[in-house]
Amino acid sequence: MFTGDYRFDVKGSCAGVYAPMRDVISSISSRHGIVGVLGNHDVAEIAFGLEELGVRMLVNEALEIRRRNESLWLAGIDDPFDYRCDDLKAALANVPHQGFKILLAHTPDLFEPAAKAGVALYLCGHTHAGQIRLPGIGSLKHNSKSPREYSFGHWEYGQMQGYTTAGVGCSALRVRYNCPPEAVLIELNAV
């Protein structure tokens, strides 16, 4: 699952995105495919380009993943940070009320409406965990409207679990301090 910001710059050509993403995508083995959402550095062109590379881009929609008699739903929303084209209601429109819902969003900002909509797991990025983290203080820049503790790592809101990844890239400055890049593996287990 990719949570957006496939390029460093917010303007200009997207041509530099596809070769590195092709390398990343070709190294992933996933029985159920690869899904992604757009971030605030991304334009619609990137969604079409990543789809051609085999990534199922979720733009205010959901897909069901079935295994035997069980299923879960992956819902993805468009960027709620800059473009504000997110539509959580549309993304969940075809998902059964009691279905197990995982939301892919670029930012943790929609934690409250997601929890009210019955999302069980909220996965996001955007904050880069601040990129610069001072010992005892944490990140200098929060870059989210959510509570500070939702800007990095595992968090909980009511019954909903969430994870905000530090990601593998940078934003604004090409620097990380005390904030290594990460690709996260989350295992889901039935209870």
Coordinates of N, CA and C in Angstrom, one line a residue:
M1 N 0.8 -1.2 0.0 CA 0.0 0.0 0.0 C 0.9 1.2 0.0
F2 N 0.6 2.1 -0.9 CA 1.3 3.4 -1.0 C 0.4 4.5 -0.6
T3 N 0.9 5.5 0.3 CA 0.0 6.6 0.8 C 0.4 7.9 0.2
G4 N 1.0 8.0 -1.0 CA 1.1 9.2 -1.7 C 2.5 9.9 -1.6
D5 N 2.6 11.0 -2.3 CA 3.8 11.8 -2.4 C 4.9 10.9 -3.1
Y6 N 4.7 10.7 -4.4 CA 5.6 9.9 -5.2 C 6.7 10.8 -5.8
R7 N 6.7 12.1 -5.5 CA 7.7 12.9 -6.0 C 8.0 14.0 -4.9
F8 N 9.3 14.5 -5.0 CA 9.7 15.5 -4.0 C 9.1 16.9 -4.3
D9 N 9.1 17.3 -5.6 CA 8.6 18.6 -6.0 C 7.0 18.6 -6.0
V10 N 6.4 19.7 -5.9 CA 5.0 19.8 -6.0 C 4.6 20.4 -7.4
K11 N 5.5 20.9 -8.2 CA 5.3 21.4 -9.5 C 6.2 20.8 -10.5
G12 N 5.9 21.0 -11.7 CA 6.7 20.5 -12.8 C 6.4 19.1 -13.3
S13 N 7.3 18.6 -14.1 CA 7.1 17.3 -14.7 C 7.0 16.1 -13.7
C14 N 6.2 15.1 -14.1 CA 6.1 13.9 -13.3 C 6.9 12.8 -13.9
A15 N 7.6 13.1 -15.0 CA 8.4 12.0 -15.7 C 9.4 11.3 -14.8
G16 N 10.0 11.9 -13.9 CA 10.9 11.3 -13.0 C 10.4 10.3 -12.0
V17 N 9.1 10.2 -11.9 CA 8.4 9.4 -10.9 C 8.4 7.9 -11.4
Y18 N 8.2 7.7 -12.6 CA 7.9 6.3 -13.1 C 9.0 5.3 -13.1
A19 N 10.2 5.7 -13.4 CA 11.3 4.7 -13.4 C 11.6 4.2 -12.0
P20 N 11.8 5.1 -11.0 CA 12.0 4.6 -9.7 C 10.8 3.8 -9.1
M21 N 9.6 4.2 -9.4 CA 8.4 3.5 -9.0 C 8.3 2.1 -9.6
R22 N 8.7 2.0 -10.9 CA 8.8 0.7 -11.6 C 9.7 -0.2 -10.9
D23 N 10.9 0.3 -10.4 CA 11.8 -0.5 -9.7 C 11.2 -1.0 -8.3
V24 N 10.5 -0.1 -7.6 CA 9.9 -0.5 -6.4 C 8.8 -1.5 -6.6
I25 N 7.9 -1.2 -7.5 CA 6.8 -2.1 -7.8 C 7.3 -3.5 -8.2
S26 N 8.3 -3.6 -9.0 CA 8.8 -4.9 -9.5 C 9.4 -5.7 -8.4
S27 N 9.8 -5.1 -7.3 CA 10.4 -5.8 -6.2 C 9.3 -6.3 -5.2
I28 N 8.1 -5.9 -5.4 CA 7.0 -6.3 -4.4 C 6.3 -7.5 -4.9
S29 N 6.2 -8.5 -4.0 CA 5.4 -9.7 -4.3 C 4.1 -9.6 -3.4
S30 N 3.0 -9.5 -4.0 CA 1.8 -9.3 -3.2 C 0.6 -10.2 -3.8
R31 N 0.1 -11.1 -3.1 CA -0.9 -12.0 -3.6 C -2.2 -11.2 -4.0
H32 N -2.5 -10.1 -3.4 CA -3.7 -9.3 -3.6 C -3.4 -8.0 -4.4
G33 N -2.2 -7.8 -4.9 CA -1.9 -6.6 -5.6 C -1.4 -5.5 -4.8
I34 N -1.1 -4.4 -5.4 CA -0.6 -3.2 -4.8 C -1.7 -2.1 -5.0
V35 N -1.9 -1.4 -3.9 CA -2.9 -0.3 -4.0 C -2.2 1.0 -3.5
G36 N -2.8 2.2 -3.9 CA -2.2 3.4 -3.5 C -3.2 4.6 -3.5
V37 N -2.9 5.7 -2.9 CA -3.6 6.9 -3.0 C -2.7 8.0 -3.3
L38 N -3.3 9.1 -3.7 CA -2.5 10.3 -4.1 C -2.2 11.2 -2.8
G39 N -1.1 11.9 -2.9 CA -0.7 12.8 -1.8 C -0.7 14.2 -2.3
N40 N -0.3 15.2 -1.5 CA -0.4 16.6 -1.9 C 0.7 17.0 -2.8
H41 N 1.7 16.1 -3.1 CA 2.7 16.4 -4.1 C 2.3 15.8 -5.5
D42 N 1.2 15.1 -5.5 CA 0.8 14.3 -6.7 C -0.3 15.0 -7.5
V43 N -0.3 14.8 -8.8 CA -1.3 15.3 -9.7 C -2.0 14.0 -10.3
A44 N -3.2 14.2 -10.9 CA -3.9 13.1 -11.4 C -3.1 12.2 -12.4
E45 N -2.2 12.9 -13.2 CA -1.3 12.2 -14.1 C -0.6 11.0 -13.4
I46 N -0.2 11.2 -12.2 CA 0.6 10.2 -11.5 C -0.3 9.0 -11.2
A47 N -1.6 9.2 -10.9 CA -2.5 8.0 -10.7 C -2.6 7.2 -12.0
F48 N -2.7 7.8 -13.1 CA -2.8 7.1 -14.4 C -1.5 6.3 -14.7
G49 N -0.4 7.0 -14.4 CA 0.9 6.4 -14.6 C 1.2 5.2 -13.7
L50 N 0.8 5.3 -12.5 CA 1.0 4.2 -11.5 C 0.0 3.0 -11.9
E51 N -1.2 3.4 -12.3 CA -2.1 2.3 -12.7 C -1.5 1.5 -13.9
E52 N -0.8 2.2 -14.8 CA -0.1 1.5 -15.9 C 1.0 0.6 -15.4
L53 N 1.6 0.9 -14.3 CA 2.6 0.1 -13.7 C 2.1 -1.0 -12.8
G54 N 0.8 -1.1 -12.7 CA 0.2 -2.2 -11.9 C -0.3 -1.8 -10.5
V55 N -0.3 -0.5 -10.2 CA -0.8 -0.1 -8.9 C -2.3 0.2 -9.0
R56 N -3.1 -0.4 -8.2 CA -4.6 0.0 -8.2 C -4.7 1.2 -7.4
M57 N -4.9 2.4 -8.0 CA -5.1 3.7 -7.3 C -6.5 3.8 -6.9
L58 N -6.7 4.1 -5.6 CA -8.0 4.3 -5.0 C -8.3 5.8 -4.8
V59 N -9.2 6.3 -5.6 CA -9.6 7.7 -5.5 C -11.0 7.8 -5.1
N60 N -11.2 7.9 -3.8 CA -12.5 8.0 -3.2 C -13.4 6.8 -3.5
E61 N -12.8 5.6 -3.4 CA -13.4 4.4 -3.7 C -12.8 3.2 -2.8
A62 N -13.5 2.1 -2.9 CA -13.0 0.9 -2.1 C -13.0 -0.3 -2.9
L63 N -12.2 -1.3 -2.5 CA -12.2 -2.6 -3.2 C -12.2 -3.6 -2.1
E64 N -12.8 -4.8 -2.4 CA -12.9 -5.9 -1.5 C -11.8 -6.9 -1.8
I65 N -11.2 -7.3 -0.7 CA -10.2 -8.4 -0.8 C -10.8 -9.6 -0.1
R66 N -11.0 -10.7 -0.9 CA -11.6 -11.9 -0.4 C -10.6 -13.0 -0.2
R67 N -10.8 -13.8 0.8 CA -10.0 -15.0 1.1 C -10.9 -16.0 1.7
R68 N -11.2 -17.0 0.9 CA -12.2 -18.0 1.3 C -13.5 -17.3 1.6
N69 N -14.0 -17.5 2.8 CA -15.3 -16.9 3.1 C -15.2 -15.6 3.8
E70 N -14.0 -15.0 3.9 CA -13.9 -13.8 4.6 C -13.4 -12.7 3.7
S71 N -13.7 -11.5 4.1 CA -13.2 -10.3 3.3 C -12.9 -9.1 4.1
L72 N -12.1 -8.3 3.5 CA -11.8 -6.9 4.1 C -11.9 -5.9 3.0
W73 N -12.2 -4.7 3.4 CA -12.3 -3.6 2.4 C -11.2 -2.6 2.6
L74 N -10.6 -2.3 1.5 CA -9.6 -1.2 1.4 C -10.3 0.0 0.8
A75 N -10.3 1.0 1.5 CA -10.9 2.3 1.0 C -9.8 3.3 0.9
G76 N -9.8 4.0 -0.2 CA -8.8 5.1 -0.4 C -9.4 6.4 -0.8
I77 N -8.9 7.4 -0.2 CA -9.4 8.8 -0.4 C -8.3 9.6 -1.1
D78 N -8.8 10.6 -1.9 CA -7.9 11.6 -2.5 C -7.3 12.5 -1.4
D79 N -6.3 13.2 -1.8 CA -5.6 14.1 -0.8 C -6.5 15.0 0.0
P80 N -6.5 14.8 1.3 CA -7.3 15.8 2.1 C -6.5 17.0 2.6
F81 N -5.2 17.1 2.2 CA -4.4 18.1 2.8 C -4.4 19.4 2.0
D82 N -3.9 19.3 0.7 CA -3.8 20.5 -0.1 C -5.0 20.5 -1.1
Y83 N -5.2 19.4 -1.8 CA -6.2 19.4 -2.9 C -7.6 19.4 -2.3
R84 N -7.7 18.8 -1.2 CA -9.0 18.6 -0.5 C -10.1 18.0 -1.4
C85 N -9.7 17.0 -2.1 CA -10.7 16.3 -3.0 C -11.1 15.0 -2.4
D86 N -10.9 14.8 -1.1 CA -11.2 13.6 -0.4 C -12.7 13.5 -0.2
D87 N -13.3 12.3 -0.3 CA -14.7 12.1 -0.1 C -14.8 10.7 0.6
L88 N -14.7 10.7 1.9 CA -14.8 9.5 2.7 C -16.2 8.8 2.5
K89 N -17.2 9.6 2.4 CA -18.6 9.0 2.2 C -18.6 8.2 0.9
A90 N -18.1 8.8 -0.2 CA -18.1 8.1 -1.5 C -17.2 6.9 -1.4
A91 N -16.1 7.0 -0.7 CA -15.1 5.9 -0.7 C -15.8 4.7 0.0
L92 N -16.6 4.9 1.0 CA -17.2 3.8 1.8 C -18.6 3.5 1.3
A93 N -19.1 4.1 0.3 CA -20.5 4.0 -0.1 C -20.9 2.5 -0.4
N94 N -20.1 1.7 -1.0 CA -20.4 0.3 -1.4 C -19.9 -0.7 -0.4
V95 N -19.3 -0.2 0.8 CA -18.8 -1.1 1.8 C -19.9 -1.5 2.8
P96 N -20.1 -2.8 3.0 CA -21.1 -3.2 4.0 C -20.8 -2.5 5.4
H97 N -21.8 -2.1 6.1 CA -21.7 -1.4 7.4 C -20.8 -2.2 8.3
Q98 N -21.0 -3.5 8.4 CA -20.2 -4.4 9.3 C -18.9 -4.9 8.7
G99 N -18.6 -4.5 7.5 CA -17.4 -4.9 6.9 C -16.1 -4.4 7.6
F100 N -15.0 -5.2 7.5 CA -13.8 -4.7 8.1 C -13.2 -3.7 7.2
K101 N -13.0 -2.5 7.6 CA -12.6 -1.4 6.8 C -11.2 -0.9 7.1
I102 N -10.3 -0.8 6.1 CA -9.0 -0.2 6.2 C -9.0 1.0 5.3
L103 N -8.6 2.1 5.9 CA -8.6 3.4 5.1 C -7.2 3.7 4.8
L104 N -6.9 4.0 3.5 CA -5.7 4.6 3.1 C -5.9 6.1 2.8
A105 N -5.2 6.9 3.5 CA -5.3 8.4 3.3 C -3.9 8.9 3.3
H106 N -3.7 10.1 2.7 CA -2.4 10.7 2.7 C -2.0 11.2 4.1
T107 N -3.0 11.8 4.8 CA -2.7 12.4 6.1 C -3.6 11.7 7.2
P108 N -3.2 11.9 8.5 CA -4.0 11.4 9.6 C -5.2 12.4 9.9
D109 N -5.3 13.4 9.2 CA -6.3 14.5 9.5 C -7.7 14.0 9.7
L110 N -8.2 13.0 9.0 CA -9.6 12.6 9.0 C -9.9 11.5 10.0
F111 N -9.1 11.4 11.1 CA -9.2 10.4 12.1 C -10.6 10.3 12.7
E112 N -11.2 11.5 13.0 CA -12.5 11.5 13.6 C -13.6 11.0 12.7
P113 N -13.8 11.5 11.5 CA -14.9 11.0 10.6 C -14.6 9.5 10.2
A114 N -13.4 9.1 10.1 CA -13.1 7.7 9.8 C -13.5 6.8 10.9
A115 N -13.3 7.2 12.1 CA -13.7 6.4 13.3 C -15.2 6.3 13.3
K116 N -15.9 7.4 13.1 CA -17.4 7.4 13.1 C -17.9 6.6 12.0
A117 N -17.2 6.4 10.9 CA -17.6 5.6 9.8 C -17.3 4.1 10.0
G118 N -16.7 3.8 11.1 CA -16.4 2.4 11.4 C -15.1 1.8 10.8
V119 N -14.2 2.7 10.5 CA -12.9 2.3 10.0 C -12.2 1.6 11.1
A120 N -11.6 0.4 10.8 CA -10.9 -0.3 11.9 C -9.4 0.0 11.9
L121 N -8.9 0.3 10.7 CA -7.4 0.6 10.6 C -7.2 1.7 9.6
Y122 N -6.5 2.7 10.0 CA -6.3 4.0 9.3 C -4.8 4.0 9.0
L123 N -4.4 3.9 7.7 CA -3.0 4.0 7.3 C -2.7 5.2 6.5
C124 N -1.6 5.9 6.9 CA -1.3 7.2 6.2 C 0.2 7.5 6.3
G125 N 0.5 8.6 5.7 CA 1.9 9.1 5.7 C 1.9 10.6 5.9
H126 N 2.4 11.3 4.9 CA 2.4 12.8 4.7 C 3.4 13.5 5.7
T127 N 3.4 13.2 6.9 CA 4.1 14.0 7.9 C 5.6 13.8 7.9
H128 N 6.0 12.7 7.3 CA 7.4 12.3 7.3 C 8.0 12.2 8.7
A129 N 7.1 12.1 9.6 CA 7.5 12.0 11.1 C 8.2 13.3 11.5
G130 N 8.1 14.3 10.7 CA 8.7 15.6 11.0 C 10.1 15.8 10.3
Q131 N 10.7 14.7 9.9 CA 12.0 14.6 9.3 C 13.2 15.0 10.2
I132 N 12.9 16.0 11.0 CA 13.9 16.4 12.0 C 13.3 16.2 13.4
R133 N 13.9 15.2 14.2 CA 13.3 14.9 15.5 C 14.4 15.1 16.5
L134 N 14.2 16.0 17.5 CA 15.1 16.2 18.5 C 14.9 15.3 19.7
P135 N 15.9 14.8 20.3 CA 15.8 13.9 21.5 C 14.9 14.6 22.6
G136 N 14.0 13.9 23.1 CA 13.1 14.5 24.2 C 12.0 15.4 23.7
I137 N 12.1 15.9 22.5 CA 11.1 16.9 22.0 C 10.3 16.2 20.9
G138 N 11.0 15.5 20.0 CA 10.3 14.9 18.8 C 10.4 15.9 17.7
S139 N 9.4 15.8 16.8 CA 9.5 16.6 15.6 C 9.3 18.1 15.8
L140 N 10.0 18.9 15.0 CA 9.9 20.3 15.1 C 8.6 20.8 14.3
K141 N 8.3 20.0 13.2 CA 7.1 20.4 12.4 C 6.1 19.2 12.4
H142 N 4.9 19.5 12.8 CA 3.9 18.5 12.9 C 3.2 18.2 11.6
N143 N 2.9 19.2 10.8 CA 2.3 19.2 9.4 C 1.0 18.4 9.3
S144 N 0.2 18.5 10.3 CA -1.1 17.9 10.3 C -2.1 18.6 11.3
K145 N -3.4 18.5 11.0 CA -4.4 19.0 11.8 C -4.8 18.1 12.9
S146 N -4.2 16.9 12.9 CA -4.5 15.9 13.9 C -3.7 16.1 15.2
P147 N -4.0 15.4 16.3 CA -3.2 15.5 17.5 C -1.7 15.1 17.1
R148 N -0.8 15.7 17.8 CA 0.7 15.5 17.5 C 1.0 14.0 17.5
E149 N 0.5 13.3 18.5 CA 0.8 11.9 18.6 C 0.4 11.0 17.4
Y150 N -0.4 11.6 16.5 CA -0.9 10.8 15.3 C 0.0 11.1 14.1
S151 N 1.1 11.9 14.3 CA 1.9 12.3 13.2 C 3.1 11.3 13.0
F152 N 3.2 10.2 13.8 CA 4.2 9.2 13.6 C 3.9 8.0 14.4
G153 N 4.0 6.9 13.7 CA 3.9 5.6 14.4 C 2.5 5.1 14.6
H154 N 2.3 4.2 15.6 CA 1.0 3.6 15.9 C 0.3 4.6 16.8
W155 N -1.0 4.7 16.6 CA -1.9 5.4 17.4 C -3.3 4.8 17.5
E156 N -4.1 5.2 18.4 CA -5.5 4.7 18.5 C -6.4 5.9 18.7
Y157 N -7.6 5.8 18.2 CA -8.6 6.7 18.4 C -9.9 5.9 18.6
G158 N -10.4 5.9 19.8 CA -11.6 5.0 20.1 C -11.2 3.6 19.8
Q159 N -12.1 2.9 18.9 CA -11.8 1.5 18.6 C -10.9 1.4 17.3
M160 N -10.6 2.5 16.7 CA -9.8 2.5 15.5 C -8.3 2.5 15.8
Q161 N -7.6 1.7 15.1 CA -6.1 1.7 15.1 C -5.6 2.5 14.0
G162 N -4.5 3.1 14.1 CA -3.9 3.9 13.1 C -2.4 3.8 13.0
Y163 N -1.8 4.0 11.9 CA -0.4 4.1 11.7 C 0.0 5.1 10.7
T164 N 0.9 6.1 11.1 CA 1.4 7.1 10.3 C 2.9 6.8 10.0
T165 N 3.2 6.5 8.8 CA 4.6 6.1 8.5 C 5.5 7.3 8.3
A166 N 6.7 7.2 8.6 CA 7.7 8.3 8.3 C 8.0 8.3 6.8
G167 N 7.7 7.2 6.1 CA 7.9 7.1 4.7 C 9.4 7.0 4.4
V168 N 9.7 7.0 3.1 CA 11.1 6.8 2.6 C 11.7 8.1 2.0
G169 N 10.9 9.1 1.8 CA 11.4 10.3 1.2 C 11.4 11.5 2.1
C170 N 11.6 12.6 1.5 CA 11.6 13.9 2.3 C 10.6 14.9 1.6
S171 N 10.3 16.0 2.4 CA 9.5 17.0 1.9 C 10.1 18.4 2.3
A172 N 10.1 19.3 1.4 CA 10.6 20.7 1.6 C 12.2 20.7 1.7
L173 N 12.7 19.9 2.6 CA 14.2 19.8 2.8 C 14.6 18.4 2.5
R174 N 15.8 18.2 1.9 CA 16.3 16.9 1.6 C 17.2 16.5 2.8
V175 N 16.6 16.4 4.0 CA 17.3 16.1 5.2 C 16.4 15.3 6.1
R176 N 17.0 14.4 6.9 CA 16.4 13.7 8.0 C 17.4 13.7 9.1
Y177 N 16.9 13.9 10.3 CA 17.8 13.9 11.5 C 17.0 13.1 12.6
N178 N 17.6 12.1 13.1 CA 17.0 11.3 14.1 C 15.6 10.8 13.7
C179 N 15.5 10.6 12.4 CA 14.2 10.2 11.8 C 14.4 9.3 10.6
P180 N 14.9 8.1 10.8 CA 15.2 7.3 9.6 C 13.9 7.0 8.8
P181 N 14.1 6.8 7.5 CA 13.0 6.4 6.6 C 12.5 5.0 7.0
E182 N 11.3 4.7 6.7 CA 10.7 3.4 7.0 C 9.7 3.0 6.0
A183 N 9.7 1.7 5.7 CA 8.7 0.9 5.0 C 8.1 0.0 6.1
V184 N 6.8 0.0 6.3 CA 6.2 -0.7 7.4 C 5.5 -2.0 6.9
L185 N 5.6 -3.0 7.7 CA 4.9 -4.3 7.5 C 3.9 -4.4 8.7
I186 N 2.7 -4.5 8.3 CA 1.6 -4.7 9.3 C 1.0 -6.0 9.1
E187 N 0.9 -6.9 10.1 CA 0.2 -8.2 9.9 C -1.1 -8.1 10.6
L188 N -2.2 -8.5 9.8 CA -3.5 -8.6 10.4 C -3.8 -10.0 10.8
N189 N -4.3 -10.2 12.0 CA -4.7 -11.5 12.5 C -6.2 -11.4 13.0
A190 N -6.9 -12.5 12.7 CA -8.3 -12.6 13.1 C -8.3 -12.8 14.6
V191 N -9.3 -12.2 15.3 CA -9.4 -12.4 16.7 C -10.6 -13.3 17.0

